[in-house]
XYZ file of C-alpha atoms in Angstrom:
717
model
C 26.288 -5.028 -10.598
C 27.646 -5.301 -14.103
C 27.852 -1.959 -15.891
C 25.326 -1.434 -18.692
C 26.348 -2.086 -22.288
C 27.560 1.191 -23.793
C 27.699 2.250 -27.436
C 29.546 5.267 -28.785
C 29.476 7.817 -31.563
C 33.237 8.100 -31.282
C 33.629 10.900 -33.841
C 30.754 13.019 -32.612
C 31.119 16.739 -32.069
C 32.240 18.248 -29.723
C 33.496 14.891 -28.337
C 32.497 11.225 -28.210
C 28.844 10.577 -27.377
C 28.445 7.438 -25.250
C 25.043 5.930 -24.596
C 23.469 2.753 -23.108
C 21.020 1.245 -25.626
C 18.839 -0.066 -22.777
C 17.869 3.500 -21.804
C 18.306 5.232 -25.168
C 15.438 6.191 -27.456
C 15.571 6.702 -31.194
C 13.326 9.707 -31.769
C 12.265 10.085 -35.400
C 10.834 13.531 -36.034
C 7.987 14.155 -38.500
C 8.858 11.734 -41.306
C 5.376 12.264 -42.716
C 4.119 12.374 -46.276
C 3.218 15.990 -45.638
C 6.898 16.829 -45.151
C 8.915 14.512 -47.399
C 6.553 13.700 -50.289
C 5.664 15.929 -53.202
C 2.569 18.137 -52.931
C 2.587 18.116 -49.140
C 3.014 20.947 -46.673
C 6.806 20.541 -46.806
C 7.018 21.253 -50.519
C 5.030 24.434 -49.961
C 7.214 25.384 -47.007
C 10.371 24.755 -49.046
C 9.253 26.478 -52.222
C 11.848 24.647 -54.343
C 11.051 21.198 -55.791
C 14.693 20.237 -56.287
C 15.711 21.080 -52.719
C 12.597 19.456 -51.323
C 13.104 16.192 -53.204
C 16.686 15.975 -51.923
C 15.442 15.789 -48.337
C 14.022 12.342 -49.032
C 17.523 10.955 -49.612
C 17.923 10.527 -45.844
C 15.179 7.863 -45.754
C 17.358 4.779 -46.534
C 19.854 5.716 -43.823
C 17.097 6.283 -41.263
C 15.666 2.901 -42.265
C 18.961 1.198 -41.432
C 19.268 3.048 -38.124
C 15.679 2.123 -37.299
C 16.288 -1.558 -38.032
C 19.445 -1.607 -35.946
C 17.743 0.203 -33.055
C 14.909 -2.302 -33.035
C 17.334 -5.229 -33.110
C 19.151 -3.762 -30.098
C 15.896 -3.490 -28.169
C 16.046 0.290 -28.036
C 12.907 2.341 -27.530
C 11.655 3.828 -30.805
C 9.399 6.883 -30.784
C 7.889 8.704 -33.769
C 6.420 12.190 -33.914
C 3.893 13.683 -36.314
C 3.189 17.373 -36.564
C -0.425 18.184 -37.227
C -3.590 19.677 -35.876
C -7.081 18.678 -34.907
C -9.572 18.785 -37.781
C -11.267 21.858 -36.236
C -7.842 23.560 -35.879
C -8.645 24.383 -32.255
C -5.000 23.730 -31.332
C -3.601 25.963 -34.105
C -2.425 29.402 -32.918
C -3.302 32.290 -35.209
C 0.372 33.263 -35.394
C 1.335 29.881 -36.831
C -1.593 29.831 -39.233
C -1.237 33.341 -40.581
C 2.367 34.560 -40.265
C 3.922 32.943 -43.330
C 0.924 33.152 -45.639
C 0.617 36.843 -44.779
C 4.084 37.714 -46.063
C 3.410 39.933 -49.109
C 6.696 38.824 -50.679
C 6.520 35.160 -49.663
C 5.811 31.963 -51.576
C 3.257 30.378 -49.223
C 0.123 30.177 -51.366
C -1.536 27.626 -49.090
C -1.646 27.312 -45.317
C -2.342 24.775 -42.593
C -5.825 23.330 -42.948
C -6.145 24.133 -46.649
C -6.905 21.206 -48.923
C -4.020 19.880 -50.992
C -3.492 16.789 -53.156
C -2.966 14.603 -50.041
C -5.845 16.085 -48.062
C -5.930 19.021 -45.717
C -2.426 20.201 -44.930
C -1.021 19.216 -41.516
C -4.372 17.921 -40.287
C -4.569 14.723 -38.273
C -6.317 11.851 -39.977
C -5.476 13.020 -43.484
C -3.364 10.929 -45.877
C -0.527 13.418 -45.811
C -0.340 13.470 -42.026
C 0.767 9.857 -41.714
C 4.322 8.521 -41.499
C 5.820 7.331 -44.799
C 5.597 3.588 -45.451
C 9.357 2.995 -45.274
C 9.485 4.185 -41.647
C 6.041 3.195 -40.454
C 5.771 2.513 -36.734
C 5.512 -1.046 -35.454
C 2.812 -2.064 -32.960
C 3.792 -0.783 -29.531
C 6.041 2.032 -30.761
C 4.687 5.330 -29.413
C 3.575 7.933 -31.938
C 3.488 11.461 -30.539
C 1.035 13.762 -32.292
C 2.305 17.271 -31.708
C 0.663 20.580 -32.623
C 3.910 22.559 -32.545
C 7.388 22.549 -33.963
C 8.724 21.234 -30.687
C 7.582 17.843 -29.449
C 6.577 18.589 -25.860
C 3.863 21.234 -25.976
C 0.428 19.606 -25.896
C 1.845 16.062 -25.942
C 2.724 13.227 -23.584
C 6.302 12.828 -24.867
C 7.971 13.825 -21.619
C 5.975 11.267 -19.633
C 6.529 8.580 -22.285
C 10.291 9.063 -21.987
C 10.292 9.127 -18.186
C 7.988 6.100 -17.985
C 10.493 4.095 -20.021
C 13.475 5.228 -17.998
C 15.051 6.983 -20.984
C 18.303 8.868 -20.316
C 19.714 9.348 -23.855
C 18.076 10.234 -27.184
C 19.278 9.780 -30.760
C 17.426 12.218 -32.999
C 16.602 11.856 -36.701
C 14.038 13.353 -39.060
C 12.966 16.653 -40.542
C 13.479 19.463 -40.697
C 16.850 20.043 -39.090
C 16.508 23.790 -38.799
C 12.991 23.626 -37.400
C 11.407 20.669 -35.601
C 14.551 18.574 -35.094
C 16.679 21.153 -33.318
C 13.691 22.663 -31.541
C 12.874 19.253 -30.078
C 16.495 18.585 -29.125
C 16.692 21.862 -27.223
C 13.507 20.913 -25.371
C 15.017 17.493 -24.544
C 18.153 19.223 -23.253
C 16.081 21.422 -20.933
C 14.544 18.284 -19.423
C 17.864 16.598 -18.685
C 18.173 14.116 -21.561
C 21.557 13.617 -23.220
C 20.948 13.927 -26.964
C 22.710 13.552 -30.289
C 21.503 14.324 -33.795
C 22.567 11.848 -36.473
C 23.638 14.341 -39.125
C 23.114 11.957 -42.065
C 19.623 11.114 -40.797
C 18.276 14.646 -40.897
C 17.658 17.233 -43.565
C 16.055 20.577 -44.202
C 14.953 23.130 -46.752
C 17.845 25.590 -46.335
C 21.302 24.030 -46.277
C 22.918 27.018 -44.619
C 20.324 26.920 -41.854
C 20.794 23.141 -41.519
C 24.549 23.541 -41.060
C 24.258 26.500 -38.726
C 21.553 24.926 -36.569
C 23.660 21.799 -35.995
C 26.744 23.908 -35.289
C 24.774 25.732 -32.614
C 23.684 22.452 -30.997
C 27.242 21.220 -30.424
C 28.956 24.620 -30.201
C 30.470 26.099 -27.063
C 31.675 22.657 -25.918
C 28.267 21.066 -26.377
C 25.826 23.787 -25.375
C 22.739 21.707 -26.258
C 24.052 18.299 -27.275
C 26.047 16.290 -29.784
C 26.220 15.836 -33.563
C 27.220 12.384 -34.818
C 26.875 10.078 -37.801
C 25.133 6.771 -38.351
C 28.374 5.059 -39.428
C 29.676 5.313 -35.859
C 26.374 3.941 -34.572
C 26.559 0.907 -36.858
C 30.211 0.253 -36.057
C 29.678 0.465 -32.300
C 26.546 -1.702 -32.403
C 28.288 -4.344 -34.509
C 31.261 -4.455 -32.152
C 28.931 -4.819 -29.172
C 27.191 -7.751 -30.837
C 30.507 -9.478 -31.425
C 31.243 -9.228 -27.711
C 27.770 -10.371 -26.658
C 26.193 -12.338 -29.522
C 22.398 -12.701 -29.311
C 21.090 -16.054 -28.147
C 17.674 -17.665 -28.205
C 16.492 -18.617 -24.710
C 15.675 -22.294 -24.204
C 12.135 -23.466 -23.641
C 11.039 -24.190 -20.083
C 8.488 -26.811 -19.126
C 8.108 -25.750 -15.499
C 7.381 -22.064 -15.868
C 6.734 -19.344 -18.397
C 9.676 -17.466 -19.826
C 9.827 -13.688 -19.267
C 7.839 -11.777 -21.874
C 10.868 -10.627 -23.898
C 12.335 -14.116 -24.064
C 9.034 -15.719 -24.993
C 8.567 -13.202 -27.787
C 12.111 -13.881 -29.001
C 11.207 -17.553 -29.364
C 8.037 -16.576 -31.237
C 10.017 -14.429 -33.649
C 12.607 -17.135 -34.247
C 9.867 -19.680 -35.002
C 10.862 -21.906 -32.064
C 7.558 -21.354 -30.274
C 3.923 -20.815 -31.194
C 1.007 -19.408 -29.173
C -0.803 -22.739 -29.514
C 2.119 -24.630 -28.000
C 2.421 -22.126 -25.154
C -1.302 -22.419 -24.389
C -1.032 -26.195 -24.209
C 1.804 -25.855 -21.698
C -0.138 -23.252 -19.685
C -3.142 -25.546 -19.293
C -0.903 -28.472 -18.396
C 0.596 -26.384 -15.581
C -2.828 -25.151 -14.443
C -4.127 -28.714 -14.169
C -1.003 -29.776 -12.282
C -1.202 -26.835 -9.853
C -4.887 -27.410 -9.104
C -3.757 -30.518 -7.226
C -1.626 -28.248 -5.030
C -4.146 -25.399 -4.627
C -7.685 -25.697 -6.004
C -8.764 -22.201 -4.912
C -6.878 -20.097 -7.467
C -9.400 -19.860 -10.318
C -13.054 -18.852 -10.489
C -13.620 -19.482 -14.199
C -11.343 -20.363 -17.109
C -11.569 -20.509 -20.822
C -11.651 -24.141 -21.835
C -8.427 -25.426 -23.296
C -10.107 -25.647 -26.708
C -11.390 -22.054 -26.486
C -7.935 -20.781 -25.594
C -6.373 -22.776 -28.426
C -8.847 -21.309 -30.915
C -7.880 -17.799 -29.767
C -4.180 -18.669 -30.016
C -4.580 -20.068 -33.520
C -6.545 -16.995 -34.630
C -3.763 -14.783 -33.276
C -1.111 -16.765 -35.144
C -3.032 -16.561 -38.406
C -3.745 -12.852 -38.000
C -0.066 -11.943 -37.805
C 1.449 -14.300 -40.346
C 4.077 -12.259 -42.188
C 3.278 -9.172 -40.113
C 5.057 -7.464 -37.203
C 4.009 -8.953 -33.887
C 2.228 -6.686 -31.407
C 4.011 -6.051 -28.084
C 2.216 -8.751 -26.074
C 1.840 -11.286 -28.865
C 0.953 -14.684 -27.436
C 1.435 -13.677 -23.791
C -1.059 -15.501 -21.509
C -2.723 -13.465 -18.774
C -5.599 -13.641 -16.312
C -7.830 -11.258 -14.393
C -9.064 -10.762 -10.896
C -12.763 -11.613 -10.953
C -13.891 -8.031 -10.480
C -12.785 -7.043 -13.996
C -15.115 -7.432 -16.974
C -14.709 -9.480 -20.126
C -17.616 -9.352 -22.552
C -19.815 -12.432 -22.294
C -18.046 -13.723 -19.164
C -19.626 -13.736 -15.710
C -18.071 -11.332 -13.197
C -18.715 -12.571 -9.659
C -16.528 -10.490 -7.326
C -16.914 -13.821 -5.441
C -20.487 -13.000 -4.439
C -23.095 -15.102 -6.224
C -25.979 -12.687 -5.622
C -23.927 -9.878 -7.182
C -22.737 -11.819 -10.243
C -23.572 -10.607 -13.754
C -22.594 -11.347 -17.338
C -20.473 -8.485 -18.621
C -21.870 -6.679 -21.656
C -18.511 -5.187 -22.603
C -14.829 -5.672 -21.928
C -13.029 -3.325 -19.561
C -11.014 -0.793 -21.630
C -7.716 -1.797 -19.981
C -8.356 -5.446 -20.838
C -9.222 -4.539 -24.406
C -5.873 -2.769 -24.721
C -4.165 -6.002 -23.655
C -6.139 -8.068 -26.150
C -5.393 -5.572 -28.922
C -1.695 -5.908 -28.026
C -1.885 -9.665 -28.673
C -2.220 -10.984 -25.113
C -4.201 -14.213 -24.649
C -6.922 -14.251 -21.978
C -7.023 -17.412 -19.834
C -9.583 -16.771 -17.114
C -10.782 -15.149 -13.883
C -9.061 -15.505 -10.526
C -10.151 -15.776 -6.910
C -10.276 -12.722 -4.663
C -11.468 -11.473 -1.319
C -15.188 -10.886 -1.666
C -16.066 -7.488 -3.149
C -12.333 -6.667 -2.954
C -12.618 -6.023 0.791
C -9.590 -7.474 2.514
C -5.869 -8.105 2.326
C -5.885 -11.729 3.437
C -7.164 -13.938 0.616
C -9.353 -15.651 3.237
C -12.694 -14.026 2.399
C -13.961 -15.996 -0.583
C -16.708 -18.633 -0.797
C -14.648 -20.190 -3.607
C -11.970 -21.284 -1.161
C -8.811 -19.868 0.369
C -5.703 -19.914 -1.805
C -2.376 -20.088 0.001
C 1.052 -18.632 -0.647
C 2.967 -20.557 -3.287
C 5.699 -20.991 -0.657
C 3.545 -22.422 2.140
C 0.194 -24.161 2.310
C -0.200 -22.789 5.844
C 0.352 -19.089 5.085
C -2.053 -16.629 3.527
C -1.712 -15.644 -0.109
C -2.613 -12.069 0.667
C -5.512 -10.245 -0.937
C -7.719 -9.072 -2.179
C -5.997 -10.001 -5.484
C -5.177 -13.414 -4.058
C -5.626 -15.609 -7.136
C -3.860 -13.064 -9.335
C -0.664 -13.257 -7.272
C -0.704 -17.034 -6.876
C -1.317 -17.625 -10.597
C 1.668 -15.455 -11.522
C 3.985 -16.775 -8.815
C 3.140 -20.365 -9.759
C 3.995 -19.660 -13.409
C 0.449 -20.317 -14.621
C 0.242 -17.010 -16.534
C 2.789 -14.359 -17.504
C 0.948 -11.605 -15.686
C -2.396 -10.750 -14.154
C -4.434 -7.657 -13.494
C -5.736 -7.099 -10.017
C -7.054 -4.056 -8.234
C -5.569 -2.024 -5.416
C -7.587 0.225 -3.135
C -5.709 -0.265 0.125
C -2.916 -2.654 -0.831
C -4.759 -5.410 -2.674
C -2.098 -5.662 -5.378
C 0.995 -5.037 -3.276
C 0.296 -7.356 -0.315
C -0.331 -10.595 -2.273
C 2.659 -9.865 -4.488
C 4.868 -9.553 -1.396
C 3.542 -12.780 0.131
C 4.308 -14.653 -3.091
C 7.734 -13.200 -3.900
C 6.761 -11.290 -7.049
C 6.040 -7.736 -8.229
C 2.840 -5.832 -7.489
C 2.648 -2.436 -9.177
C 0.009 0.100 -8.158
C 0.119 2.938 -10.681
C -1.028 6.448 -9.828
C -4.795 6.245 -9.474
C -6.633 7.640 -12.463
C -3.909 6.748 -14.960
C -5.358 3.335 -15.857
C -8.998 3.116 -16.830
C -11.121 1.816 -13.962
C -14.186 1.335 -16.124
C -15.329 -2.257 -16.253
C -14.034 -2.957 -12.743
C -16.365 -3.629 -9.831
C -15.659 -0.700 -7.499
C -14.575 -1.171 -3.912
C -14.143 2.540 -3.232
C -14.484 4.524 -6.460
C -12.383 7.522 -5.531
C -9.508 5.298 -4.363
C -9.587 2.322 -6.741
C -6.975 1.536 -9.342
C -6.074 -1.499 -11.380
C -2.821 -3.158 -10.378
C -0.311 -5.135 -12.427
C 1.065 -8.361 -10.975
C 4.069 -9.889 -12.714
C 7.141 -12.034 -11.949
C 9.546 -9.106 -12.320
C 9.669 -5.352 -12.859
C 10.587 -5.604 -16.539
C 7.442 -7.561 -17.359
C 5.250 -5.368 -15.145
C 6.579 -2.337 -16.986
C 5.898 -3.860 -20.418
C 2.279 -4.430 -19.421
C 2.027 -0.930 -17.959
C 3.098 0.649 -21.245
C 0.069 -0.967 -22.876
C -2.628 -0.138 -20.318
C -1.337 3.312 -19.336
C -3.823 5.169 -21.512
C -6.064 8.075 -20.577
C -9.763 7.168 -20.640
C -11.901 10.242 -21.255
C -15.009 8.301 -20.171
C -13.608 7.441 -16.747
C -14.745 10.237 -14.389
C -11.740 9.614 -12.123
C -9.160 9.634 -14.936
C -6.237 12.049 -14.780
C -5.258 13.737 -18.086
C -1.571 13.327 -18.961
C -0.995 17.063 -18.731
C -1.930 17.056 -15.028
C 0.673 14.463 -14.000
C 4.002 15.213 -12.366
C 7.159 15.442 -14.451
C 10.786 15.667 -13.425
C 14.185 16.226 -14.961
C 16.005 13.196 -16.324
C 19.512 12.269 -15.192
C 21.551 10.771 -18.024
C 23.758 8.978 -15.477
C 20.868 6.737 -14.421
C 19.485 6.093 -10.942
C 22.553 4.312 -9.551
C 25.290 6.682 -10.735
C 23.136 9.800 -10.586
C 21.918 8.934 -7.106
C 18.550 9.359 -5.429
C 17.096 10.112 -2.024
C 14.820 7.914 0.039
C 13.053 7.989 3.354
C 11.835 5.235 5.686
C 9.254 5.056 8.477
C 10.469 5.910 11.990
C 11.684 3.128 14.277
C 8.560 3.161 16.452
C 6.436 2.421 13.364
C 8.826 -0.282 12.150
C 8.635 -1.848 15.622
C 5.179 -3.169 14.670
C 6.907 -5.577 12.256
C 7.973 -9.086 13.191
C 11.592 -9.472 14.293
C 12.503 -11.230 11.022
C 10.900 -8.448 8.988
C 12.653 -5.728 11.008
C 16.020 -7.337 10.341
C 15.303 -7.889 6.652
C 14.120 -4.288 6.276
C 17.360 -2.957 7.725
C 19.212 -5.142 5.218
C 17.069 -3.670 2.453
C 17.994 -0.147 3.587
C 21.681 -0.989 3.379
C 21.147 -2.570 -0.030
C 19.399 0.563 -1.297
C 22.286 2.700 -0.068
C 24.697 0.518 -2.020
C 22.539 1.138 -5.114
C 23.144 4.891 -5.009
C 20.474 5.873 -2.478
C 20.948 8.537 0.175
C 18.690 8.185 3.198
C 17.067 11.332 4.545
C 14.687 11.882 7.418
C 11.040 12.443 6.532
C 7.909 13.371 8.442
C 5.884 10.155 8.419
C 2.865 11.731 10.120
C 0.725 12.341 6.978
C 1.001 8.674 5.983
C 0.008 7.415 9.437
C -2.954 9.750 9.674
C -4.096 8.967 6.135
C -3.987 5.264 6.936
C -6.297 5.814 9.891
C -8.743 7.715 7.670
C -9.387 4.726 5.431
C -11.174 2.463 7.912
C -11.370 4.386 11.191
C -13.327 7.351 9.838
C -16.309 8.113 7.635
C -14.505 7.421 4.337
C -15.341 3.720 4.722
C -18.916 4.645 3.843
C -17.848 5.119 0.227
C -17.646 1.328 0.062
C -21.375 1.226 0.777
C -22.057 3.792 -1.938
C -19.858 1.927 -4.428
C -21.639 -1.427 -4.024
C -25.043 0.097 -3.352
C -26.899 0.613 -0.075
C -30.076 -1.120 -1.228
C -28.137 -4.120 -2.518
C -26.245 -4.485 0.762
C -29.366 -4.239 2.891
C -31.037 -6.919 0.782
C -28.009 -9.219 0.556
C -26.160 -8.641 3.821
C -26.771 -12.222 4.956
C -25.344 -13.585 1.696
C -21.927 -12.089 2.371
C -18.924 -13.976 3.665
C -19.003 -13.651 7.482
C -15.969 -11.360 7.615
C -17.194 -9.217 4.727
C -20.584 -9.013 6.416
C -19.005 -7.858 9.680
C -17.107 -5.112 7.871
C -20.139 -3.759 6.027
C -22.462 -4.186 9.022
C -20.116 -2.082 11.141
C -20.205 0.650 8.508
C -23.986 0.454 8.209
C -24.349 0.688 11.999
C -21.842 3.516 12.322
C -23.069 6.577 14.225
C -21.173 8.851 11.842
C -23.020 12.013 10.832
C -23.153 13.397 7.271
C -20.893 16.312 8.161
C -18.224 13.871 9.350
C -17.690 12.929 5.706
C -16.789 16.486 4.754
C -14.573 16.834 7.805
C -12.671 13.695 6.836
C -12.431 14.739 3.187
C -10.839 17.992 4.353
C -8.341 15.978 6.387
C -7.654 13.807 3.366
C -6.920 16.888 1.275
C -4.571 18.196 3.963
C -2.666 14.908 4.300
C -2.466 14.593 0.520
C -0.946 18.060 0.215
C 1.589 17.254 2.943
C 2.476 13.886 1.427
C 2.907 15.241 -2.090
C 5.201 17.975 -0.777
C 7.435 15.267 0.698
C 7.976 13.944 -2.857
C 8.243 17.307 -4.628
C 11.772 17.536 -6.118
C 11.458 21.316 -6.441
C 10.958 21.639 -2.689
C 13.763 19.342 -1.593
C 11.540 16.281 -1.597
C 12.661 12.674 -1.652
C 12.486 10.379 -4.654
C 10.946 7.378 -2.897
C 9.667 6.254 0.460
C 10.804 2.712 1.266
C 8.497 0.672 3.507
C 7.989 -3.004 4.300
C 5.118 -4.193 2.110
C 3.600 -5.784 5.221
C 4.663 -6.019 8.885
C 4.340 -9.822 9.030
C 3.117 -12.874 7.094
C 0.246 -14.511 9.005
C -0.835 -18.104 8.723
C -4.311 -18.879 7.446
C -5.234 -20.107 10.929
C -4.080 -16.844 12.529
C -6.061 -14.780 10.040
C -9.220 -16.819 10.561
C -8.941 -16.311 14.336
C -8.671 -12.502 14.028
C -9.908 -11.607 10.522
C -10.461 -7.871 11.050
C -7.698 -6.941 13.479
C -4.935 -8.904 11.755
C -6.103 -7.720 8.329
C -5.769 -4.115 9.529
C -2.247 -4.850 10.789
C -1.210 -6.395 7.460
C -2.194 -3.158 5.681
C -0.260 -0.844 7.967
C 2.103 0.248 5.175
C -0.323 0.070 2.234
C -3.532 1.722 3.422
C -2.335 5.299 2.907
C -1.222 4.875 -0.713
C -4.370 5.845 -2.559
C -5.724 8.080 0.203
C -2.866 10.539 -0.403
C -2.508 9.696 -4.117
C 0.801 7.832 -4.252
C 2.114 5.285 -6.719
C 3.957 2.241 -5.481
C 5.501 -1.081 -6.359
C 6.242 -4.067 -4.139
C 9.311 -6.160 -4.984
C 10.916 -9.121 -3.296
C 13.746 -8.135 -0.949
C 14.758 -11.340 0.786
C 13.598 -14.468 2.575
C 12.531 -15.579 6.004
C 14.195 -18.977 6.327
C 12.631 -21.553 8.627
C 13.011 -25.288 9.102
C 9.868 -25.997 7.112
C 10.965 -23.785 4.205
C 11.326 -20.145 3.249
C 8.859 -17.267 2.908
C 9.383 -14.129 0.808
C 9.822 -10.665 2.278
C 8.740 -7.697 0.187
C 9.424 -3.981 0.305
C 7.413 -1.263 -1.380
C 8.782 1.807 -3.125
C 6.286 4.671 -2.848
C 6.381 7.887 -4.859
C 4.332 10.985 -5.432
C 1.387 11.178 -7.806
C 2.582 10.659 -11.384
C 6.130 9.669 -10.411
C 5.587 6.062 -11.505
C 8.554 5.975 -13.884
C 10.955 7.316 -11.275
C 9.747 4.796 -8.694
C 10.170 1.932 -11.167
C 13.677 3.090 -12.139
C 14.847 3.037 -8.524
C 13.059 -0.216 -7.732
C 14.729 -1.810 -10.769
C 18.219 -0.947 -9.478
C 17.278 -2.535 -6.157
C 15.725 -5.607 -7.805
C 18.876 -6.177 -9.840
C 21.059 -5.919 -6.743
C 18.893 -8.402 -4.836
C 18.873 -10.774 -7.801
C 22.666 -10.917 -7.879
C 22.939 -12.155 -4.305
């Protein structure tokens, strides 16, 4: 693998600060009106108009650094200090200490009304970032109640989710929020440097001393550099690798970043892309007519594309501007029929699912709804009255399910990405069978409202994309806490871990695999390819360790061989199922009829829930880095790739076998992503082989980092 591009602050103290722009964030601290404009909280804090006005002189330099960072594709993050309007997050010590000084100059305090509104209160004019440095769509803004940037915020998770290893820090004030935040970053493993000409404060001696402390004692907390080195290094890097505009492609969609680059350069328009998308859809329908349930008409999609173009004329483009996407037909779009591929269940959605609305707000263009296993029960793609889609690589082999159409549409290049759902593997299996990426985030981190439930306590949306980079871009948009989703997990409850500035490959990671007797259930081709994948992961910096696979096996059995399957009845509705049982697809009917006829007693549910809690505790401990846990568990995404004929002959037994490595994921609260790892080559063609990287609850960013190193290595073969 080629080493990452590195930039350098060559004259930094205590020595040169080297950083890869791909995993470096520019963190701009508190450049708010309240701090740098007259009559704000900062002018009160400073107490000297001349000194306070001088702080604003750093703005032009920060502007240039910001522009360069954006042009390099670096992550840009802004912070704003401020409090809720009711001041419920304001400690008494912070509110009262300075104003209580009998010899001080603080005549007003936080929450008092000033010329720009209430001081340091969210939503007020003074709280917002100054116009010169205003955030672009998609750039995270961290609202923090403290001087540091981690307490009461999601900053740590934002950084880890984006794979950040290095941080360039700018903003105000040096002696307070800037150095406080840097120290917090240092504690969490990030390699940081303050750009000394991009920060300022209200006491020059304190500014100088605070920066000396940061880089003192051979770099106790970090580095101090200057923007001139940043510009020089970035310019030199561009000379070595000049930017280029990717060419258009008629056969498939460009990756999201490349498509957006063509938009920005004026070489492409959303209307033109939509025309090409519909041309490809019409062409592919002759190959496989069972991919779509409903679509926007071409004219409707063109109207939406034109409206998007007009809305952002002369304005910054949102992060998914003009990116076409589709949805599994168990996800709601206002005014569109949701079928879940069961006509008697179908309804016209009265609102759009929150996750979908986030995509639309980010500029993505909705194309239509995709086929699926009925009521999202199955991993085959063979349980739909709308037809059976096949793998894009073979008309004889299953597409996988239940997000069958979602995977085929992406793999065939009909849309840039699709949302599916994943209760027991419904996003990972079809991705594996079509040679693409299926990402199942930690359940409860994406809003599940507006999705027809299969098993409410285990459901999550999944992201299906051609590659990890695109899946991650989509995840950044939809990864938002939904306070109205009863199964949502607040950010503060999710796992965090220390960063390693060396990156996953050089820093290393640990992984486990299932025991040989479990892997023996795989086909011979899959066993051989999995062993190759293990060796590949070792070459990427991984160290294999032995793990106890028992909790995952037992959790898998709980999903369908115990009383938990009855939650599927509760999710769809007992009365509805009794009334409509004969309307179901034969295989779906058999599954629900078996559950309805089960002799299970009510107390069995509580017994099995207790087992689930036990297995979850054991599984999470396996991934706990503070208890010697592994980083990821590597498994085959599926043990084999059945033909459609084989699945139709044994629809329940073979379906259960296909899910051997996916069923446990949500039962014990894991996150996971399936990526292509090789090919089964036969005379009639080749079929993809996928592996899944599993991690503990909330460890999504870590899992994606390691999977990305593996994906890159496979791609270079």
